Tab-separated table of C-alpha atoms in Angstrom:
chain	number	residue	atom	x	y	z
X	88	MET	CA	99.979	69.903	-118.618
X	89	GLY	CA	99.799	66.596	-120.027
X	90	ASN	CA	102.683	63.680	-120.649
X	91	ASP	CA	102.782	64.665	-123.940
X	92	ASN	CA	103.766	68.011	-123.544
X	93	LEU	CA	106.452	66.732	-121.410
X	94	TYR	CA	109.891	66.074	-122.247
X	95	PRO	CA	112.833	64.185	-120.136
X	96	VAL	CA	116.375	65.570	-120.219
X	97	PHE	CA	119.519	65.200	-117.898
X	98	THR	CA	119.982	68.562	-115.333
X	99	ALA	CA	123.107	70.328	-116.158
X	100	GLY	CA	126.187	68.664	-115.239
X	101	VAL	CA	124.714	65.224	-115.023
X	102	PHE	CA	125.832	62.297	-117.771
X	103	LEU	CA	125.442	58.440	-118.378
X	104	LYS	CA	127.815	56.368	-118.408
X	105	HIS	CA	128.531	52.884	-118.650
X	106	LEU	CA	131.580	51.654	-117.028
X	107	GLU	CA	131.428	47.625	-115.544
X	108	GLU	CA	128.381	48.861	-114.610
X	109	PRO	CA	126.648	51.456	-115.542
X	110	TYR	CA	125.525	54.596	-114.009
X	111	ILE	CA	124.077	58.639	-113.281
X	112	TYR	CA	127.313	61.043	-112.516
X	113	ASN	CA	126.389	64.435	-111.141
X	114	ILE	CA	130.218	66.356	-112.169
X	115	LEU	CA	128.769	69.334	-110.435
X	116	ASN	CA	128.808	67.351	-107.186
X	117	ASP	CA	130.806	64.333	-107.828
X	118	GLU	CA	127.649	61.642	-107.156
X	119	LEU	CA	128.344	58.613	-109.035
X	120	TYR	CA	124.897	56.318	-109.064
X	121	GLU	CA	124.826	52.655	-109.988
X	122	ILE	CA	121.437	51.694	-112.294
X	123	ASN	CA	120.631	48.789	-113.968
X	124	ASP	CA	120.020	47.832	-117.481
X	125	GLU	CA	116.341	48.616	-117.283
X	126	ALA	CA	117.268	52.184	-115.828
X	127	LEU	CA	119.498	52.793	-119.087
X	128	GLU	CA	117.279	51.220	-121.304
X	129	PHE	CA	114.982	54.053	-120.000
X	130	LEU	CA	117.208	57.231	-119.218
X	131	ILE	CA	119.609	56.065	-122.856
X	132	LYS	CA	116.142	57.630	-124.019
X	133	CYS	CA	115.309	61.065	-121.577
X	134	ASP	CA	116.716	62.850	-124.430
X	135	GLY	CA	114.460	66.028	-124.758
X	136	ILE	CA	112.551	64.680	-127.783
X	137	THR	CA	111.378	61.531	-127.127
X	138	PRO	CA	107.785	62.660	-125.146
X	139	LEU	CA	107.074	61.265	-121.437
X	140	SER	CA	103.940	60.027	-122.943
X	141	SER	CA	105.613	57.113	-125.049
X	142	LEU	CA	108.050	56.074	-122.479
X	143	SER	CA	107.246	53.101	-119.678
X	144	PHE	CA	109.326	53.733	-117.064
X	145	ASP	CA	108.811	53.330	-113.062
X	146	ASN	CA	106.795	55.687	-111.185
X	147	GLU	CA	109.180	55.390	-107.940
X	148	PHE	CA	112.453	55.791	-110.009
X	149	MET	CA	111.258	58.715	-111.829
X	150	ASP	CA	110.531	60.383	-108.745
X	151	TYR	CA	113.599	59.587	-107.289
X	152	CYS	CA	115.168	61.126	-110.500
X	153	LEU	CA	113.734	64.847	-110.400
X	154	GLU	CA	114.101	64.223	-106.609
X	155	GLU	CA	118.078	64.055	-106.938
X	156	LYS	CA	117.681	66.664	-109.456
X	157	LEU	CA	119.091	63.906	-112.025
X	158	LEU	CA	116.178	64.747	-114.229
X	159	GLU	CA	114.215	67.469	-115.312
X	160	LEU	CA	110.535	67.501	-117.455
X	161	ALA	CA	111.030	70.493	-120.797
X	162	GLU	CA	107.690	71.513	-120.951
X	163	ILE	CA	109.311	72.521	-124.909
X	164	ARG	CA	111.371	69.580	-127.015
X	165	ILE	CA	114.652	70.302	-126.842
X	166	ASP	CA	116.175	70.020	-131.018
X	167	ASN	CA	119.884	69.156	-131.415
X	168	PRO	CA	120.837	68.373	-127.319
X	169	LYS	CA	124.512	67.498	-126.952
X	170	LYS	CA	124.162	63.935	-126.203
X	171	PRO	CA	128.048	62.198	-125.443
X	172	PRO	CA	128.190	58.673	-126.576
X	173	VAL	CA	127.342	55.665	-123.783
X	174	ARG	CA	129.044	52.720	-124.871
X	175	LYS	CA	130.367	49.986	-122.739
X	176	SER	CA	133.959	50.981	-121.067
X	177	PRO	CA	137.015	49.045	-121.249
X	178	VAL	CA	137.566	46.572	-118.092
X	179	PRO	CA	138.938	48.301	-116.187
X	180	SER	CA	137.295	51.117	-117.063
X	181	LEU	CA	139.580	54.766	-117.304
X	182	ARG	CA	137.930	56.447	-114.852
X	183	TYR	CA	140.350	59.345	-113.727
X	184	LEU	CA	142.898	61.236	-116.280
X	185	GLU	CA	145.824	63.360	-115.042
X	186	LEU	CA	146.508	65.376	-118.269
X	187	GLN	CA	149.961	67.760	-117.959
X	188	ILE	CA	149.327	70.423	-120.337
X	189	THR	CA	152.951	72.253	-119.489
X	190	ASP	CA	155.510	71.680	-117.802
X	191	ARG	CA	156.057	75.504	-117.662
X	192	CYS	CA	156.092	76.457	-113.762
X	193	ASN	CA	156.604	79.517	-111.614
X	194	LEU	CA	158.344	77.715	-108.108
X	195	ALA	CA	160.938	75.219	-107.952
X	196	CYS	CA	159.317	73.296	-105.274
X	197	ARG	CA	161.848	71.634	-103.451
X	198	HIS	CA	159.743	68.495	-103.686
X	199	CYS	CA	158.430	68.584	-106.713
X	200	TYR	CA	158.626	65.187	-108.518
X	201	LEU	CA	159.371	66.412	-111.886
X	202	GLY	CA	162.600	68.504	-111.522
X	203	GLU	CA	163.279	71.237	-114.242
X	204	PRO	CA	160.948	72.262	-116.939
X	205	LYS	CA	162.113	71.102	-120.585
X	206	GLY	CA	159.747	73.286	-122.270
X	207	LYS	CA	157.193	70.648	-122.793
X	208	GLU	CA	153.696	71.679	-123.622
X	209	LEU	CA	150.061	69.915	-125.038
X	210	THR	CA	149.402	71.791	-128.474
X	211	ILE	CA	145.391	72.792	-128.294
X	212	GLN	CA	144.741	69.955	-130.413
X	213	ASN	CA	145.782	67.608	-128.861
X	214	ILE	CA	144.079	68.538	-125.852
X	215	LYS	CA	140.881	69.198	-127.471
X	216	ASP	CA	141.485	65.153	-129.087
X	217	VAL	CA	142.160	63.849	-125.052
X	218	PHE	CA	138.718	65.596	-124.511
X	219	THR	CA	136.503	63.996	-126.462
X	220	GLN	CA	138.309	60.297	-126.462
X	221	PHE	CA	137.969	60.443	-122.199
X	222	GLU	CA	134.654	61.355	-122.702
X	223	GLU	CA	133.481	58.339	-125.448
X	224	LEU	CA	135.839	55.884	-123.154
X	225	GLN	CA	133.232	57.290	-119.833
X	226	GLY	CA	135.482	59.271	-118.000
X	227	LEU	CA	135.079	60.538	-115.215
X	228	ARG	CA	137.371	63.044	-113.718
X	229	MET	CA	139.970	65.076	-115.451
X	230	ILE	CA	142.505	66.586	-113.774
X	231	VAL	CA	144.183	69.064	-115.873
X	232	SER	CA	147.369	69.793	-113.986
X	233	GLY	CA	151.026	70.584	-115.078
X	234	GLY	CA	153.683	72.341	-114.322
X	235	GLU	CA	151.975	74.991	-113.278
X	236	PRO	CA	148.721	74.810	-115.868
X	237	MET	CA	147.622	78.478	-115.583
X	238	LEU	CA	150.985	78.972	-117.485
X	239	HIS	CA	150.105	76.730	-120.944
X	240	ARG	CA	150.548	79.961	-123.282
X	241	ASP	CA	146.315	78.681	-124.468
X	242	PHE	CA	145.234	78.459	-121.009
X	243	ALA	CA	142.048	80.690	-121.828
X	244	ILE	CA	141.028	78.593	-125.005
X	245	ILE	CA	141.829	75.586	-122.849
X	246	ASN	CA	139.464	76.546	-120.028
X	247	GLU	CA	136.942	77.417	-123.206
X	248	GLU	CA	137.198	74.081	-124.304
X	249	ILE	CA	136.741	72.054	-121.197
X	250	LYS	CA	133.228	73.873	-119.991
X	251	GLY	CA	130.429	71.211	-121.145
X	252	ARG	CA	132.098	68.291	-120.939
X	253	ALA	CA	130.845	65.272	-120.267
X	254	PHE	CA	133.239	64.520	-117.134
X	255	ARG	CA	134.412	66.592	-114.398
X	256	ALA	CA	137.089	69.170	-114.773
X	257	ILE	CA	139.617	69.299	-112.050
X	258	LEU	CA	142.628	71.761	-112.293
X	259	LEU	CA	145.297	71.377	-109.870
X	260	THR	CA	147.434	74.350	-109.479
X	261	ASN	CA	149.974	75.916	-106.848
X	262	GLY	CA	147.175	78.731	-106.223
X	263	THR	CA	149.617	82.078	-106.578
X	264	ILE	CA	148.426	82.884	-109.612
X	265	ILE	CA	144.683	83.265	-108.777
X	266	ASN	CA	142.760	86.396	-108.739
X	267	GLU	CA	138.947	87.217	-108.754
X	268	GLU	CA	138.568	87.757	-112.075
X	269	LYS	CA	140.767	84.118	-113.392
X	270	ALA	CA	138.745	82.500	-110.744
X	271	ARG	CA	135.188	84.431	-111.932
X	272	ASN	CA	136.485	83.250	-115.642
X	273	LEU	CA	137.230	79.337	-114.374
X	274	ASN	CA	134.691	76.272	-116.113
X	275	PHE	CA	136.506	73.921	-113.859
X	276	GLN	CA	133.996	71.841	-110.915
X	277	GLU	CA	137.221	71.708	-108.928
X	278	VAL	CA	140.549	73.084	-108.095
X	279	GLN	CA	143.351	71.469	-106.005
X	280	ILE	CA	145.377	73.658	-104.314
X	281	SER	CA	149.366	72.410	-102.832
X	282	LEU	CA	149.385	73.529	-99.622
X	283	ASP	CA	152.377	71.505	-97.609
X	284	GLY	CA	151.982	73.245	-94.023
X	285	LEU	CA	151.378	76.074	-92.643
X	286	GLU	CA	153.441	79.027	-93.680
X	287	GLU	CA	156.685	78.392	-92.243
X	288	ALA	CA	156.726	75.014	-93.578
X	289	HIS	CA	155.070	75.434	-96.922
X	290	ASP	CA	156.875	78.609	-97.880
X	291	HIS	CA	160.385	76.751	-96.781
X	292	LEU	CA	159.422	74.274	-100.262
X	293	ARG	CA	158.077	76.340	-102.398
X	294	GLY	CA	159.235	80.396	-102.020
X	295	LYS	CA	158.348	82.645	-99.301
X	296	GLY	CA	154.591	84.819	-99.116
X	297	ASN	CA	153.545	81.687	-101.222
X	298	PHE	CA	151.390	79.802	-98.479
X	299	LYS	CA	149.321	82.944	-97.842
X	300	LYS	CA	149.177	83.462	-102.207
X	301	ALA	CA	147.439	80.090	-102.119
X	302	VAL	CA	145.021	80.515	-99.056
X	303	LYS	CA	144.054	83.685	-100.671
X	304	ALA	CA	143.255	81.671	-103.588
X	305	ALA	CA	141.408	79.056	-101.675
X	306	LYS	CA	139.323	81.365	-99.759
X	307	ILE	CA	138.393	83.754	-103.232
X	308	LEU	CA	137.582	80.186	-105.441
X	309	ILE	CA	135.218	79.067	-102.427
X	310	GLU	CA	133.568	82.323	-102.173
X	311	MET	CA	132.570	81.882	-106.091
X	312	GLY	CA	131.586	78.658	-105.334
X	313	ILE	CA	134.294	76.435	-106.624
X	314	ASP	CA	134.838	73.042	-104.874
X	315	VAL	CA	138.391	73.470	-103.200
X	316	SER	CA	140.529	70.783	-102.123
X	317	ALA	CA	143.673	70.600	-101.063
X	318	ALA	CA	146.828	68.066	-101.082
X	319	THR	CA	149.283	68.185	-98.601
X	320	MET	CA	152.977	66.249	-98.620
X	321	ILE	CA	154.942	64.945	-95.547
X	322	THR	CA	157.864	66.654	-94.365
X	323	LYS	CA	160.267	67.185	-92.232
X	324	MET	CA	159.292	70.874	-92.019
X	325	ASN	CA	155.177	70.419	-91.950
X	326	ALA	CA	155.563	67.379	-89.391
X	327	ASN	CA	154.065	69.933	-86.716
X	328	ASP	CA	151.179	71.076	-88.645
X	329	PHE	CA	148.351	68.587	-89.538
X	330	GLU	CA	145.825	69.096	-86.640
X	331	PRO	CA	145.792	73.198	-86.920
X	332	LEU	CA	145.958	72.489	-90.879
X	333	GLU	CA	142.541	70.148	-90.644
X	334	ALA	CA	141.511	72.672	-88.485
X	335	MET	CA	142.560	75.695	-91.008
X	336	LEU	CA	141.393	73.786	-94.173
X	337	LYS	CA	137.362	72.787	-92.540
X	338	ASP	CA	137.059	76.500	-91.690
X	339	MET	CA	137.936	77.851	-94.749
X	340	GLY	CA	135.690	74.924	-96.413
X	341	VAL	CA	137.975	73.115	-98.438
X	342	LYS	CA	135.899	70.000	-99.049
X	343	GLU	CA	138.970	67.232	-99.497
X	344	TRP	CA	142.255	66.676	-98.126
X	345	ALA	CA	144.808	64.764	-99.627
X	346	VAL	CA	147.823	63.689	-97.937
X	347	ASP	CA	150.995	61.932	-98.985
X	348	VAL	CA	154.280	61.127	-98.972
X	349	PRO	CA	156.210	62.801	-101.216
X	350	ALA	CA	158.939	60.726	-103.579
X	351	GLY	CA	162.618	60.772	-104.186
X	352	THR	CA	162.939	62.022	-108.066
X	353	GLY	CA	162.813	65.367	-109.200
X	354	PHE	CA	164.175	68.269	-107.723
X	355	ALA	CA	163.893	65.802	-104.269
X	356	ALA	CA	166.697	62.986	-105.931
X	357	GLY	CA	169.807	62.978	-103.766
X	358	GLY	CA	169.010	65.726	-101.739
X	359	GLY	CA	165.893	64.859	-99.740
X	360	GLY	CA	167.309	64.494	-96.477
X	361	ASP	CA	166.690	67.571	-94.629
X	362	ILE	CA	163.248	67.486	-96.662
X	363	PHE	CA	161.897	63.281	-96.014
X	364	LEU	CA	161.099	62.140	-92.783
X	365	PRO	CA	161.905	58.270	-92.888
X	366	SER	CA	158.868	55.576	-94.405
X	367	LYS	CA	157.977	54.546	-90.675
X	368	GLU	CA	157.361	58.164	-89.275
X	369	ALA	CA	156.097	59.779	-92.406
X	370	SER	CA	153.399	56.629	-92.188
X	371	LEU	CA	151.921	58.318	-88.998
X	372	TYR	CA	150.457	61.321	-90.361
X	373	LEU	CA	148.833	59.386	-93.435
X	374	ARG	CA	145.323	59.186	-90.896
X	375	TYR	CA	144.843	62.906	-91.583
X	376	GLY	CA	143.313	64.166	-94.260
X	377	TYR	CA	139.446	63.506	-95.474
X	378	GLY	CA	137.617	63.227	-98.439
X	379	GLY	CA	137.554	60.422	-101.629
X	380	GLY	CA	140.492	61.574	-102.934
X	381	LEU	CA	141.252	61.978	-106.799
X	382	TYR	CA	141.675	58.517	-107.689
X	383	GLN	CA	140.041	54.963	-106.723
X	384	SER	CA	140.801	51.193	-107.506
X	385	THR	CA	137.765	48.771	-107.408
X	386	GLY	CA	137.616	45.211	-107.964
X	387	GLU	CA	140.381	43.014	-107.879
X	388	TYR	CA	142.987	45.393	-108.809
X	389	ALA	CA	145.864	47.301	-106.936
X	390	CYS	CA	146.575	51.094	-106.776
X	391	GLY	CA	146.083	53.278	-109.699
X	392	ALA	CA	143.554	50.554	-111.845
X	393	HIS	CA	141.301	53.472	-112.918
X	394	LEU	CA	143.985	56.400	-113.323
X	395	CYS	CA	146.733	56.583	-116.639
X	396	ALA	CA	148.389	60.195	-116.802
X	397	ILE	CA	149.298	62.317	-120.188
X	398	THR	CA	153.067	64.013	-119.660
X	399	PRO	CA	153.483	67.434	-121.762
X	400	ASP	CA	155.471	65.393	-124.378
X	401	GLY	CA	151.830	63.556	-125.065
X	402	SER	CA	153.484	60.049	-123.616
X	403	VAL	CA	150.614	58.318	-121.934
X	404	CYS	CA	151.827	55.944	-118.327
X	405	LYS	CA	150.402	54.590	-115.879
X	406	CYS	CA	150.723	57.631	-114.066
X	407	GLY	CA	152.992	60.629	-113.650
X	408	PHE	CA	155.877	58.800	-111.880
X	409	PHE	CA	155.919	56.579	-114.658
X	410	ALA	CA	156.484	58.935	-117.597
X	411	ASP	CA	159.905	57.077	-118.331
X	412	LYS	CA	157.526	53.978	-119.301
X	413	PRO	CA	155.275	55.035	-121.424
X	414	ALA	CA	152.504	53.173	-123.543
X	415	GLY	CA	152.160	55.370	-126.785
X	416	ASN	CA	151.741	59.065	-127.283
X	417	ILE	CA	148.641	60.644	-128.228
X	418	ASN	CA	150.057	62.049	-131.124
X	419	ALA	CA	150.773	58.448	-132.632
X	420	ASP	CA	148.123	56.434	-130.835
X	421	SER	CA	144.491	56.612	-129.714
X	422	LEU	CA	143.612	56.651	-126.198
X	423	SER	CA	141.802	54.030	-125.907
X	424	ASP	CA	144.688	51.602	-127.518
X	425	CYS	CA	147.347	53.517	-124.756
X	426	TRP	CA	145.028	52.619	-122.118
X	427	GLY	CA	144.770	48.994	-123.345
X	428	ARG	CA	148.403	48.365	-122.996
X	429	ILE	CA	148.989	49.878	-119.834
X	430	GLU	CA	149.615	46.589	-116.975
X	431	LYS	CA	147.217	46.961	-114.128
X	432	GLN	CA	148.464	44.317	-111.403
X	433	ARG	CA	145.571	42.184	-109.666
X	434	PHE	CA	146.287	41.820	-105.878
X	435	SER	CA	147.228	37.690	-106.782
X	436	GLU	CA	150.896	39.431	-108.452
X	437	LEU	CA	151.485	41.715	-105.377
X	438	GLU	CA	154.293	39.754	-102.641
X	439	CYS	CA	151.870	41.186	-99.962
X	440	GLY	CA	148.722	39.798	-102.046
X	441	ASN	CA	147.012	38.139	-99.335
X	442	CYS	CA	147.224	40.784	-96.866
X	443	GLU	CA	144.526	41.020	-94.201
X	444	TYR	CA	144.306	44.902	-96.079
X	445	ILE	CA	144.665	44.554	-99.045
X	446	ALA	CA	141.350	45.575	-100.559
X	447	GLU	CA	141.532	48.816	-98.048
X	448	CYS	CA	145.521	49.477	-98.782
X	449	ARG	CA	145.717	48.100	-102.622
X	450	GLY	CA	149.333	47.177	-101.974
X	451	GLY	CA	150.119	51.281	-101.768
X	452	CYS	CA	152.218	52.913	-104.627
X	453	ARG	CA	153.510	50.898	-107.071
X	454	PHE	CA	156.214	53.621	-107.241
X	455	ARG	CA	157.607	53.805	-104.284
X	456	ALA	CA	157.509	49.823	-103.911
X	457	MET	CA	158.799	49.277	-107.286
X	458	LEU	CA	162.005	52.898	-105.601
X	459	GLU	CA	162.320	50.500	-102.923
X	460	SER	CA	162.205	46.746	-104.436
X	461	SER	CA	160.311	45.805	-106.986
X	462	MET	CA	156.317	46.743	-108.949
X	463	ASN	CA	155.494	43.479	-107.346
X	464	ALA	CA	156.676	44.605	-103.536
X	465	PRO	CA	155.152	46.144	-100.534
X	466	ASP	CA	154.751	49.676	-100.267
X	467	SER	CA	156.751	49.990	-96.200
X	468	VAL	CA	154.797	53.306	-96.119
X	469	LYS	CA	151.721	51.536	-96.298
X	470	CYS	CA	152.707	48.892	-94.521
X	471	PHE	CA	154.068	50.903	-91.580
X	472	ALA	CA	150.435	52.655	-91.863
X	473	TYR	CA	148.146	49.463	-91.237
X	474	GLY	CA	150.710	48.237	-88.588
X	475	ILE	CA	152.300	45.108	-90.638
X	476	LYS	CA	155.341	46.298	-90.256
X	477	LYS	CA	156.658	47.591	-86.708
């Protein structure tokens, strides 16, 4: 078959993104491929409409794209293909958006930073608008959370609306209400389940019987081919669980494991003495965890350079911890305008900006630093973890 009868087009789940540099992004396996401007120009024309014979391209690059299943050659012209906009993003780019669609929750976890629900919930129109604006901003990961997001009154509609979007859809859940039917219908590429230790420790924080429910949910999702990640908060109760928990997660096929220290707000404010470990001791457990994690910073920026959050009342903030310092509200402002107002701290602004570990640590959590001292102060948990503090 001649080139006149072949139409290069992106494989399902693969999209062009123009961040600080142009990239190809595969939302199915979360792979990001940096490309040059020449490749970008060629790939923009791989739209299922333009025949291969009319395109100028490097054969080696074309073969690579076909081998990696980034492109495929259609034998018939694809009319009206869905084509998300490819335009250069702001700098730094907004890559990760945590969308807290509801504050409803079926648990009252003792270490939850959100505290009591206030009956707030984003509307379907809010959510659809945010999805579209995030695509236009070249976003990579849409992290749908709560509360317990599956308790949103219109979750079924949200689940349908997220299908086919040009970003990786990640659901953050406690796992207690996932069954085979719900898992089968999910249109998310990844589900992150909270597992705060083995059964005794997890249920101490989240309620009796919830460990078994969460593990069962993870197994159902993995069996159905959905990527599963886990999140664990370091506490006094689970301090001895990390090695067996790691073995269990790897044996189950959990792809990523995020480990962090809980913040002393929400339900834990003022009453976390039986939950929290001192920073020095807690830092020892940060060596656990594997995979890339949900959020990453690049360049000369501190933690959170590519992340923001939207709370259930529509407030747009630096991350969920900074809900009381919004940069705007999606009911009145565009996501782009709000992102432009959020302060992105450079290493040079941090008191620890000259530290030998700054490029790896990125100053640690700015919220923990603020609770201890100020927004520009070091995060002592990370200082202990890297051996700066003894």
